[in-house]
Every structure is written in structure tokens, then in C-alpha cells.
XYZ file of C-alpha atoms in Angstrom:
534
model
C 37.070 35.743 -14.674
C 34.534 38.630 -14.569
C 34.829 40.934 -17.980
C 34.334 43.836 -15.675
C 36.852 46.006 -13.813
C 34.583 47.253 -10.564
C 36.317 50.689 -8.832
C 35.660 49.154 -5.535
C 35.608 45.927 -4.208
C 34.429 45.493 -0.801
C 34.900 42.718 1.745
C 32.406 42.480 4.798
C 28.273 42.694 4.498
C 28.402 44.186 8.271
C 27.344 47.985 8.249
C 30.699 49.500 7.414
C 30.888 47.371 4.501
C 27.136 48.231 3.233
C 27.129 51.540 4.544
C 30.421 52.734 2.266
C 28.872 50.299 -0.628
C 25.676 52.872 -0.391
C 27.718 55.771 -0.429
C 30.027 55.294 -3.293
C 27.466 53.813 -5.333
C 25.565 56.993 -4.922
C 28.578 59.027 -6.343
C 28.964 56.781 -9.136
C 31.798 54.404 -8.342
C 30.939 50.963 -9.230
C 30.629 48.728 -5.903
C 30.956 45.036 -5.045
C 30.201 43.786 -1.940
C 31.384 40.032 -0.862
C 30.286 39.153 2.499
C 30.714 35.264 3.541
C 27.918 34.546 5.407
C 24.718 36.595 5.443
C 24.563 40.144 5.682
C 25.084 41.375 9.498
C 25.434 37.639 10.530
C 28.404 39.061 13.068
C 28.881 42.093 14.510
C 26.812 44.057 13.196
C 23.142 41.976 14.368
C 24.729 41.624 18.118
C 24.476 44.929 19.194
C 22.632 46.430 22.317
C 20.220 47.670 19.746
C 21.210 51.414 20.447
C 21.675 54.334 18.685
C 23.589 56.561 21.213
C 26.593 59.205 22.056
C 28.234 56.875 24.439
C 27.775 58.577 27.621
C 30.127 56.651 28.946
C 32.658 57.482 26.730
C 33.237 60.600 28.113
C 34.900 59.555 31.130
C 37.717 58.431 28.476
C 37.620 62.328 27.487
C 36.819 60.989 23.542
C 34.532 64.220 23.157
C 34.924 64.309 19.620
C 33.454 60.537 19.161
C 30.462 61.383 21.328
C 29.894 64.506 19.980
C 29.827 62.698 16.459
C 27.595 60.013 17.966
C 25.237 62.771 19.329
C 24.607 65.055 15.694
C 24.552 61.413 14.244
C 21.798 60.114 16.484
C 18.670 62.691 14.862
C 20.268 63.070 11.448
C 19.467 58.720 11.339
C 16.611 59.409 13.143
C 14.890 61.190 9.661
C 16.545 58.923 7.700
C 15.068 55.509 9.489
C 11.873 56.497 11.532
C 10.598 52.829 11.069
C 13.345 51.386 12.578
C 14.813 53.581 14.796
C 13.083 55.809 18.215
C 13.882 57.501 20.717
C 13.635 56.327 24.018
C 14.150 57.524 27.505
C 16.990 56.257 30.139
C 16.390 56.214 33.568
C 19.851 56.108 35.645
C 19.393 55.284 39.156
C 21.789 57.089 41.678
C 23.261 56.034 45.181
C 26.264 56.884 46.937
C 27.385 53.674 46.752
C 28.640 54.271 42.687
C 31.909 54.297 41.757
C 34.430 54.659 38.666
C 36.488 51.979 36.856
C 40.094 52.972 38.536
C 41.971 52.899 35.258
C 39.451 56.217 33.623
C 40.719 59.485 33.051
C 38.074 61.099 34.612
C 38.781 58.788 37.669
C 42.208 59.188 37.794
C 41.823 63.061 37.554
C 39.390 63.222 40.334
C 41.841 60.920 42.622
C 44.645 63.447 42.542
C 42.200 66.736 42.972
C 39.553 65.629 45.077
C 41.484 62.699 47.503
C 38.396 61.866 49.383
C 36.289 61.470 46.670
C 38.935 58.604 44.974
C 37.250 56.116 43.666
C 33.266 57.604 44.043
C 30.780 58.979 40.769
C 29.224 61.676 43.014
C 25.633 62.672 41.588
C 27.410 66.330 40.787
C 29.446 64.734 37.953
C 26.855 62.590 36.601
C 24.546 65.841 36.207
C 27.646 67.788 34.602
C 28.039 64.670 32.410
C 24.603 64.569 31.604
C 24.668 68.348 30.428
C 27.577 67.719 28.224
C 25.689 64.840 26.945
C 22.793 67.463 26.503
C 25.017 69.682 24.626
C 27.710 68.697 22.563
C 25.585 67.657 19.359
C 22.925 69.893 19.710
C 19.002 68.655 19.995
C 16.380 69.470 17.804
C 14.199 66.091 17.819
C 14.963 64.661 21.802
C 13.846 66.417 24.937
C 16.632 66.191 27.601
C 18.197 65.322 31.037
C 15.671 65.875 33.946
C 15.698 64.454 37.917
C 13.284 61.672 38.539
C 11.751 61.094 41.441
C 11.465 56.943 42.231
C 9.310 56.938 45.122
C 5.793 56.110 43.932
C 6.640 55.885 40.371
C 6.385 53.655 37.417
C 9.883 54.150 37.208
C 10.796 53.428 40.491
C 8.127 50.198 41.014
C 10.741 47.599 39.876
C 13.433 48.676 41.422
C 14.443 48.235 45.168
C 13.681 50.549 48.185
C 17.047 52.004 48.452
C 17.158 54.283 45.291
C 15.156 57.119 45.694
C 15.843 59.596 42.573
C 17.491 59.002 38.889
C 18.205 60.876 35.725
C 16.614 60.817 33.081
C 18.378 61.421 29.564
C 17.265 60.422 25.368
C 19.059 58.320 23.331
C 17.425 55.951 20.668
C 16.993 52.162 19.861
C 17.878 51.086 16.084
C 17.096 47.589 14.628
C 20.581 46.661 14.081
C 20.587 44.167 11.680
C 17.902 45.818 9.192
C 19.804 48.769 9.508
C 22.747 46.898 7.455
C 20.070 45.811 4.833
C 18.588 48.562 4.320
C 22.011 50.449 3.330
C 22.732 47.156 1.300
C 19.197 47.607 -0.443
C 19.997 51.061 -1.320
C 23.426 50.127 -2.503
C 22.237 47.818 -4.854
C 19.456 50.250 -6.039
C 22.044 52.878 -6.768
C 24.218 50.358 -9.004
C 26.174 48.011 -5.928
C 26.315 44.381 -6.466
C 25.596 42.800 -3.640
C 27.089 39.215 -3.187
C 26.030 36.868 0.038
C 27.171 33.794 0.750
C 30.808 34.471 -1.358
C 33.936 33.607 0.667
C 36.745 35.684 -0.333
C 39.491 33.201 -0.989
C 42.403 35.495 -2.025
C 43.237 38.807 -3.277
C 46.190 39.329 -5.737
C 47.622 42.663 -5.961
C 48.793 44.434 -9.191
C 50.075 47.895 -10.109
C 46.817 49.419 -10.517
C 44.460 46.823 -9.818
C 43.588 44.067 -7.424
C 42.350 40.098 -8.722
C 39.688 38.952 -6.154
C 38.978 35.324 -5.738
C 35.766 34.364 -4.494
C 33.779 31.290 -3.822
C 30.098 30.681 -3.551
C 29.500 28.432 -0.712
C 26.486 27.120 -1.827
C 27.268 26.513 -5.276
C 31.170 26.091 -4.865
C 31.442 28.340 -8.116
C 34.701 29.938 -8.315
C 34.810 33.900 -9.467
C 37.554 36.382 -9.920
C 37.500 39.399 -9.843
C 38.906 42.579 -11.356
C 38.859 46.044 -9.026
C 40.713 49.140 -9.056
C 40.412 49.299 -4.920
C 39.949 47.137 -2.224
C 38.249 47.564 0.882
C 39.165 45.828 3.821
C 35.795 45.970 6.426
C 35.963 42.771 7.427
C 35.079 43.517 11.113
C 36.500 40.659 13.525
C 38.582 38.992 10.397
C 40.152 42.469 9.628
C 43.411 41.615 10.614
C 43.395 37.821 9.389
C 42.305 39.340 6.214
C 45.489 41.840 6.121
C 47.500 38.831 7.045
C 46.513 36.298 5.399
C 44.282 37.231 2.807
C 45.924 40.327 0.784
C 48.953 39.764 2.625
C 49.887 43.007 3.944
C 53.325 43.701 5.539
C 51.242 46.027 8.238
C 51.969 46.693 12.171
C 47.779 48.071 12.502
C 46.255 45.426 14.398
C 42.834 44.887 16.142
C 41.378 43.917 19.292
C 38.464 41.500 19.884
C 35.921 42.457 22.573
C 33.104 40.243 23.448
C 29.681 41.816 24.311
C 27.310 39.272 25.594
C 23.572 39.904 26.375
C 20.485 38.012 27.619
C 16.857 38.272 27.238
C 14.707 37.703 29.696
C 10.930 37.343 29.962
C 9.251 41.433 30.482
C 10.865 42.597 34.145
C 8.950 45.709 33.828
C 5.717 48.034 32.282
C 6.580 50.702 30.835
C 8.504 51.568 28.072
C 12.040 53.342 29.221
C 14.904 51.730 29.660
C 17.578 51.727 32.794
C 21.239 52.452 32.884
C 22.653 50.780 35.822
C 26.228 51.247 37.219
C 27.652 48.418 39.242
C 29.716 48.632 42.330
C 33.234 47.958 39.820
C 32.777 50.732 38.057
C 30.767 48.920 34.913
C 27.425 49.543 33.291
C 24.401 48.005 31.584
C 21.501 48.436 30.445
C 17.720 46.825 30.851
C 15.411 47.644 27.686
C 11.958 47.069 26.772
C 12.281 44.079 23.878
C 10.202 43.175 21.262
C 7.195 43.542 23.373
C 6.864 40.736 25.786
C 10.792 40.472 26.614
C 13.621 42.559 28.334
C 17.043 42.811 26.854
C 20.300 43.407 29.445
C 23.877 43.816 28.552
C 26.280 44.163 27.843
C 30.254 42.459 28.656
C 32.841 43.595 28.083
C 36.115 40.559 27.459
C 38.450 40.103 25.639
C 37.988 37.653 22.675
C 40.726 34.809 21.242
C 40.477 35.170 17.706
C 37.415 35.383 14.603
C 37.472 31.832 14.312
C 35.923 31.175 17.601
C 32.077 31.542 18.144
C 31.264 33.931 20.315
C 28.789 32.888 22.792
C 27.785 34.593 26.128
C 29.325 32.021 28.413
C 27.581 30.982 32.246
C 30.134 33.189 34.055
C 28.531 36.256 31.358
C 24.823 35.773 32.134
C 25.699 35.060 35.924
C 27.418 38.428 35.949
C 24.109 40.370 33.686
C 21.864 38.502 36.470
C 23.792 39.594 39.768
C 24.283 42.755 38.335
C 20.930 43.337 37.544
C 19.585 41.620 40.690
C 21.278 44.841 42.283
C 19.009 47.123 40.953
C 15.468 45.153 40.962
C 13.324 44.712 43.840
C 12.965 41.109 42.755
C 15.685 38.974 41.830
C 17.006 37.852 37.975
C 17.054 34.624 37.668
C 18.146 31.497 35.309
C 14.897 30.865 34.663
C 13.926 34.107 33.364
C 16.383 33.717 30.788
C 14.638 32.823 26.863
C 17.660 33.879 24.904
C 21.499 34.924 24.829
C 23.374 35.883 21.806
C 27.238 37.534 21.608
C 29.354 39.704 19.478
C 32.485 40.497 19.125
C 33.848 44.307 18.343
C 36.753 44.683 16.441
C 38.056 47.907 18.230
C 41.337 49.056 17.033
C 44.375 48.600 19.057
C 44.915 51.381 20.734
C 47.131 49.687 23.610
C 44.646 50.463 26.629
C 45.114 48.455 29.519
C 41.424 46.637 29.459
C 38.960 45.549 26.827
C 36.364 48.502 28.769
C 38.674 50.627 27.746
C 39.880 50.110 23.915
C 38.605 53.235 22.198
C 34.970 52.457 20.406
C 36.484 55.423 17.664
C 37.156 54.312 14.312
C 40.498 54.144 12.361
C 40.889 54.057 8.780
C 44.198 53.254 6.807
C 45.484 53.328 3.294
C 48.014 51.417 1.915
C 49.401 51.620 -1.542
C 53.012 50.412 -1.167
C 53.764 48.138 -4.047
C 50.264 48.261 -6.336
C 46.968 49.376 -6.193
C 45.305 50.921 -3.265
C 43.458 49.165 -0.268
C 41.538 50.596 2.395
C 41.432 48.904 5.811
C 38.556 49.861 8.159
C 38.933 49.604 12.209
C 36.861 49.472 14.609
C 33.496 52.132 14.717
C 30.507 51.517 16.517
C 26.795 51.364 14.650
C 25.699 55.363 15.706
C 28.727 56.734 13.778
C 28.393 54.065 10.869
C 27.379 57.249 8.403
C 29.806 59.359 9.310
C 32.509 56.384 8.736
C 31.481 56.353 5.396
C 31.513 59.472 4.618
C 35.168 59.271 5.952
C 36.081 56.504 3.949
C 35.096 58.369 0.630
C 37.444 61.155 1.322
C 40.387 58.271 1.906
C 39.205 56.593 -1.214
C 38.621 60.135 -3.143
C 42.329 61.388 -4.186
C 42.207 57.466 -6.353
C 39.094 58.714 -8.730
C 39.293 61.597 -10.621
C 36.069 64.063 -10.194
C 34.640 61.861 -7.598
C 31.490 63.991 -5.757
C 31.009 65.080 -2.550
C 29.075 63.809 0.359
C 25.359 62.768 -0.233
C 23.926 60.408 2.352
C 23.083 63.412 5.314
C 19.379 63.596 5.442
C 18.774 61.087 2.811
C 16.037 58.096 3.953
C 16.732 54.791 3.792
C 14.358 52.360 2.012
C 10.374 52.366 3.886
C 11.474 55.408 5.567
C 10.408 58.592 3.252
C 7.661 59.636 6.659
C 8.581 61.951 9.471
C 9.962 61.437 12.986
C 6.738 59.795 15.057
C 4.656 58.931 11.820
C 4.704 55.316 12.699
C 1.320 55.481 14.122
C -0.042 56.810 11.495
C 1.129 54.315 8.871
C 0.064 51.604 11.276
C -3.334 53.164 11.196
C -3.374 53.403 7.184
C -1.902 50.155 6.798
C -4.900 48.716 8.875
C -7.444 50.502 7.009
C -6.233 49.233 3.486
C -6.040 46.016 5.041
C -8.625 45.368 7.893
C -7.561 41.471 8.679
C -4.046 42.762 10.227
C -4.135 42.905 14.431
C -2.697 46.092 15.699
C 0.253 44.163 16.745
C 0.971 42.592 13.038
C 0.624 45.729 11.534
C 2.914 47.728 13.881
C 5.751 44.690 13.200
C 5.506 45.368 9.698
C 5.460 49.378 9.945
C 8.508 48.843 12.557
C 10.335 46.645 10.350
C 9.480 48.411 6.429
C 7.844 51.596 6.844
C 6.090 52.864 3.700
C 7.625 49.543 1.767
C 5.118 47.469 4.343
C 2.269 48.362 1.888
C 4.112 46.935 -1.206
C 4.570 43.524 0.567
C 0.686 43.305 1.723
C -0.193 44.772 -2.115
C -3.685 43.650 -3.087
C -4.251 41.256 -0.031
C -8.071 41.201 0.979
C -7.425 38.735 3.486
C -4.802 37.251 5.053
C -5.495 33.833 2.897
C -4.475 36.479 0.080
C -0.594 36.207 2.002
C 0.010 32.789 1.066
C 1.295 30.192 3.438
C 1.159 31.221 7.026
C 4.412 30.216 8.974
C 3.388 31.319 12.160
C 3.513 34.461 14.689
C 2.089 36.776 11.592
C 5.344 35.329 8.795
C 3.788 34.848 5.490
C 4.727 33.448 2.082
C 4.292 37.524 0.870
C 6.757 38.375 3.250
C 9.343 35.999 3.232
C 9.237 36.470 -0.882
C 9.973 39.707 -0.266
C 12.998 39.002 1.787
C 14.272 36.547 -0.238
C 13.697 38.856 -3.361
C 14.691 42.345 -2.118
C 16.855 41.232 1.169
C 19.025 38.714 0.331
C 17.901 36.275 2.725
C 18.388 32.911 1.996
C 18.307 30.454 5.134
C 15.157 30.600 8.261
C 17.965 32.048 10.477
C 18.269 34.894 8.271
C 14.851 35.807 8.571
C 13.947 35.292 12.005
C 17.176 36.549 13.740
C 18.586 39.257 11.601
C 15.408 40.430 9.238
C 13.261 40.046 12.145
C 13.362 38.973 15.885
C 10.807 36.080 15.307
C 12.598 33.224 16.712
C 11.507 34.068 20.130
C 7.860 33.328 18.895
C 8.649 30.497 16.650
C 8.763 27.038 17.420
C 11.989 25.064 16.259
C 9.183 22.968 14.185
C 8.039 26.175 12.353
C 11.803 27.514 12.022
C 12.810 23.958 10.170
C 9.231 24.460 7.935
C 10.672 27.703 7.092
C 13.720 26.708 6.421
C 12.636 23.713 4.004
C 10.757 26.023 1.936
C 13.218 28.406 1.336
C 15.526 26.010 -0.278
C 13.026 24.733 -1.807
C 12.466 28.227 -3.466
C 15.642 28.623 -4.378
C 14.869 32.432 -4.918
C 15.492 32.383 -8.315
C 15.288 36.328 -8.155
C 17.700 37.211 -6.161
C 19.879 35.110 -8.490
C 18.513 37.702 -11.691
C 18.569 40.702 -8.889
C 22.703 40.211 -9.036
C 23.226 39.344 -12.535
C 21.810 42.362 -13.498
C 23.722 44.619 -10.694
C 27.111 42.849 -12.074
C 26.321 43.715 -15.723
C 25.839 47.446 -14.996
């Protein structure tokens, strides 16, 4: 039993867990953070990778997510310029479009405009696009113009029959660092940050909760003493309501899959496409990591957290036809290098397809019979701030004095450098250290802004790194993962700390791997004991 009582204790490393563990630690509340697995090891690393409104949301008429989403998208943008840009959508047009039957907007233009049932004329895609332009305000991204495809870069990869597009901003975020970087500033503001610690069971008393937890590599056994719970448990939410703190509750959640593939580069340049198939759906095909292109995503509904999601034949069959639609030359199996999955839990709102369960968030008290819990539904990674700072005035009436919002224009770890500085660093960076490549030095900037300089610190040559585990991984840097990111296992570093597994060979992966249990990171270990004792 732990001699401390915490004010919160939170269940879920994903980016609602980290990202309210950041904020109340920065108003003083004492934070733990149990999360089972590694941090973002579910939802939160299987993302499209985008920081955006949700243009698509407004044919659901939820303006007041998407005009959340939009303020959201520059205030992160100044908080995260390493890992976050802004990047330009092209959306192709042709007559041909059409709505999913069951939207609002759909259903609306049926019953006024009869002829029209059915069809996304280009007049309501430019009136959408202006909203889009408008709702949040721009400072930072330029926005919506008409694009001509005919003799274009734009148009080049795409087939004969689309002649002009839109273009509109939104931004790219690297998902998964996103969710360390909160949970590094978390633990730098007084969190204790615990990885790899199942939570077994949580016992509820009349002002305070007893939290069981096991550590799954040790097996050690810890409870827990917290004035609060927090439930953001993403996909095990509602098992964790059932079946872990036992809640009589009638809130429940539904699963959606997203599936994605990567394929080898389809295209030159550096926008992205938004492409609307003949039922109604969208996806979207975006420069990746260099040498790849990412498209997505599904949309199914998912049987329960226990079962892996994985993007099944019938998903990437779908991405590839629907694709194939819009590129002069065909997607094939064979392009395919990678497929991952993810599975949203969106809060039941009753809607009559996965498409269309609302992507808003939902956040619930409950303090019948003891101390208070919090349980946290749904949200999507744009509005992740903005959940937390709602989840601090739910958790605010339970602490006395408790301060007001902080985290609004406040940078994340590495990225204290303005909007478009990344070439810069990249050229300093390269200058203190003249044996990094151009493209080495940009993965580092890209992945730890400023903090990309600590990890290199005193290195004359790369020799001065340590071991070298191929595609530009060093000893330097996976020490400083291990030591300041909580990574433990390969797959934590070259999946969710980086995208380095589609460079790696399995050989190299397993090398990795070996040495980091060999290492044992014995400071992480003191890194913890000393956030618990504060």
C-alpha cells in the first residue's frame, strides 16, 4: 500500500489520459497515471495523423465540434511546431459525388431540392468550404482556393476525368509523440507516470478510491490511495465502468474501427487528397514519412476491446478500389508495405451507422455512494486540449481553490520555436554537428525540436552516438527514450516514438529489442520513484 493519498488517479496513457494528467498537474493536483501497455499503444498512435476541424462533420450540423477543432488546430500549432504542420488538401470534384443518405445535410437537401437527392453539387462543397474557412478564425493557414488539374502537379496522378479541385489547410500531427510529450510534461510538473501497470480493481470509499495495480513485468502488486478517479480508458471505458469500478451506469460506448494502409510514394509533391467515393464516404491520400503514402480511413463497427484490431482484406480492398478511382494508375496489393487499425471509442449516441456516431466528446461524473469518478467518452486527437480543459472544470467543484485554465499557448517539450522554424533548427543542428545528413537531422528536429540538441550533446561524430541500430537510431537516442519517454520494448520506439519500422529490418528490430532489456533502464525506474514521493 502506497503511504500517499494522490488527488487524481488516472486510468489510460492514450492522450485524454496524459493530456488531463498535464493539466492538473500544472494546477497543482497530484496526478497518477496507470496505463497497461505503453503509452498511446491503442487509439491514440492509429490515427490518420491529422490535426483537423472535421470537414466532414458538418454535414452532421455538429458546428460547435468543428468550430472547436478549427481555433484548436493553430493554438497546437504554437504549442508543437516540431511535430505538427500545416498542409494543403486537394479535393477533387465531379458530378458524379454524392452524400451518405442517412446525413442531415442530405436529408435536408432531398426534401428542398428533389432533383438534387442524393448529389454533393460543387455549390455546397464551396459553401462548406467557407464555413470551414470561417468558423474558428485563421491567423497561421491561408485558405480555400479553386485548383485547376489540367497540367498540374496536382492533377498528374490523378485520372483524365477530374478537371478542377479545392483546395483547403488543415495540419498533420505525430500522433503518438503527441501523447508523450503531454505525458513528459505531466511528469515534469509533478505527474507520476506509470507504464506497463494493469489496473486490477478499484475499491470505492466515502471519500476516497483504493486502486489495485499490477506491474506486468515485474508482477509487483500496488495499491493505491486517491481522492478521484478518472476513467479514460478509451476502447475499455465501458469494461472498466463494468467491471472494473463497478458502476451501476446506463452511458455506454461504441467501437469504430479505422483501418489504413501505406503504400510505397503514389505521388511528388507534398499535399494531400480528400477523395469522396461514389457511397457517400471519404479518405484521404497523404505524403508519409518521406518515401511512403498513407490512405484511410474505415469506418466499422468493432466487437469489443479485447479483440485486436487489424485492417482486415475486405478493408485494404475497399482503401485500394477506392483509391484506384481517383489515380490515373491503379492501387494495388503490391504497393502495400504496411496496415495498422484503431478503434474509436465514440460515445453512444444511438446513430444509425458507425460513419455517423458523433466524434464529440462526453464527460460524466458520478458520485453516488463514495468518492467521485470521472468517465471520459469519446473525443478525437484535434480537440484533446480543449477536453482537458473540460475535464478540470468537472473535476474542479471536488478541490477547494483549484486554478484556472493554463495549457492555451503553452509549448510542449522541444517546441519553445515559432510556427515554420523547423528549417532553421535543422540548419543549426547541422552546423553544431556536421556528420548528420539533411535527412537525419530533419527526423530528429521533426520528432524533438529544440530537445534534439540535448540528445546529440557533445557528439563530434556520429561514433560519439554509441551503437548504431540502423536507419540513423543510436544508443544516444534510444537512452533518451528509455530515460525521458518511457519506452521500454523495440516496438515502442519504432512504431509509436518514431515511424522507423518501415526502414528497419526485423533483424535490427529484434537487436533493438535485446538491448533494451538488457538495459533495463534503470532510470526510468528512479524517474518514477521520485515523481511518487513528491
Amino acid at each position: 500500500m502506497t503511504d500517499k493519498t494522490v488527488d487524481l488517479f488516472i486510468i489510460g496513457g492514450g492522450i485524454n489520459g496524459c493530456g488531463i494528467a498535464r493539466d492538473a498537474a500544472g494546477r497543482g493536483l497530484s496526478v497518477t497515471v496507470a496505463e497497461m501497455g505503453d503509452l498511446a499503444q491503442a487509439t491514440s498512435s492509429a490515427s490518420t495523423k491529422l490535426f483537423h476541424g472535421g470537414l466532414r462533420y458538418l454535414e452532421y450540423f455538429e458546428f460547435r465540434l468543428v468550430r472547436e477543432a478549427l481555433i484548436e488546430r493553430e493554438v497546437l500549432l504554437r504549442a508543437m511546431p516540431h511535430i505538427s504542420w500545416p498542409m494543403r488538401f486537394v479535393l477533387p470534384w465531379h458530378p458524379d459525388m454524392r452524400f451518405e443518405s442517412d446525413t442531415p445535410t442530405s436529408k435536408l437537401l432531398g426534401m428542398a431540392m428533389p432533383w438534387m437527392r442524393g448529389r454533393r453539387p460543387s455549390w455546397l462543397i464551396r459553401l462548406g468550404l467557407f464555413m470551414y474557412d470561417t468558423l474558428g478564425g485563421r491567423k497561421i493557414l491561408p485558405g480555400t482556393r479553386t485548383l485547376s488539374l489540367d497540367g498540374t502537379p496536382e492533377g498528374a496522378p490523378l485520372q483524365e476525368r477530374f478537371h478542377h479541385a479545392y483546395e483547403y489547410s488543415d495540419c498533420w500531427v505525430e500522433d503518438s509523440r503527441l501523447v508523450v510529450l503531454n505525458a513528459r510534461d505531466a511528469a515534469a510538473r509533478g505527474a507520476c507516470i506509470m507504464v506497463g501497470t494493469k489496473v486490477l480493481s478499484a475499491e470505492r470509499h466515502a471519500d476516497h478510491w483504493i486502486v489495485s495495480t499490477r506491474d506486468v513485468r515485474t508482477g509487483d502488486i500496488t495499491r493505491h490511495r486517491a481522492r478521484m478517479l478518472v476513467n479514460a480508458g478509451g476502447p475499455w471505458v465501458g469494461d472498466i465502468i463494468r467491471g472494473t469500478i463497478r458502476l451501476n451506469s446506463t452511458e455506454g460506448v461504441r467501437l469504430v474501427r479505422g483501418s489504413h494502409i501505406v503504400t510505397r510514394r503514389l505521388y511528388d509533391h507534398d499535399k494531400c487528397y480528400f477523395f469522396q467515393g461514389t457511397d457517400g464516404r471519404i479518405i484521404f491520400a497523404i505524403p508519409y514519412e518521406g518515401d511512403f503514402t498513407l490512405i484511410g480511413t474505415t469506418d466499422a463497427d468493432h466487437p469489443g476491446p479485447s479483440t485486436k484490431p487489424e485492417c482486415t482484406p475486405e478493408e485494404r480492398d475497399y482503401l485500394l478500389r477506392f483509391a484506384s478511382e481517383y489515380f490515373r494508375k491503379p492501387v494495388t496489393v503490391d504497393d502495400v508495405v504496411w496496415s495498422y487499425s484503431g478503434v474509436r471509442p465514440l460515445y453512444d449516441d444511438g446513430a444509425s451507422s458507425a460513419t455517423a456516431a458523433t466524434r464529440d466528446y462526453t464527460l460524466k461524473v458520478d458520485q453516488a455512494g463514495g468518492a467521485p469518478v470521472l468517465n471520459v467518452f469519446g473525443g478525437k486527437i484535434t480537440t484533446y486540449r480543449r477536453l482537458a480543459e473540460s475535464a478540470l472544470e468537472q473535476i474542479a467543484p471536488f478541490f477547494d481553490g483549484l486554478p484556472g485554465a493554463w495549457t492555451r499557448g503553452v509549448p510542449l517539450p522541444g517546441g519553445d520555436f515559432p510556427v515554420g522554424g523547423v528549417p532553421g533548427l535543422i540548419v543549426d543542428l547541422r552546423a553544431a554537428h556536421p556528420f548528420l545528413t539533411q535527412g537525419w537531422a530533419r527526423r530528429l528536429v521533426r520528432a524533438y525540436g529544440r530537445d534534439a540538441g540535448e540528445i546529440l550533446k557533445g557528439a563530434r561524430s556520429a561514433a560519439d552516438l554509441g551503437r548504431d541500430f540502423g536507419a540513423t537510431l543510436t544508443e544516444a537516442e534510444v537512452v533518451w527514450l528509455m530515460d525521458r519517454e518511457y519506452a521500454r520494448r523495440a516496438e515502442d520506439v519504432v512504431w509509436r516514438r518514431s515511424k522507423l519500422g518501415l526502414r528497419l529490418s526485423p533483424d535490427q528490430v529484434a537487436a533493438l529489442d535485446a538491448w533494451m532489456q538488457d538495459r533495463q533502464s534503470p532510470a526510468e525506474t528512479t524517474m518514477a520513484a521520485a515523481a511518487a514521493s513528491r
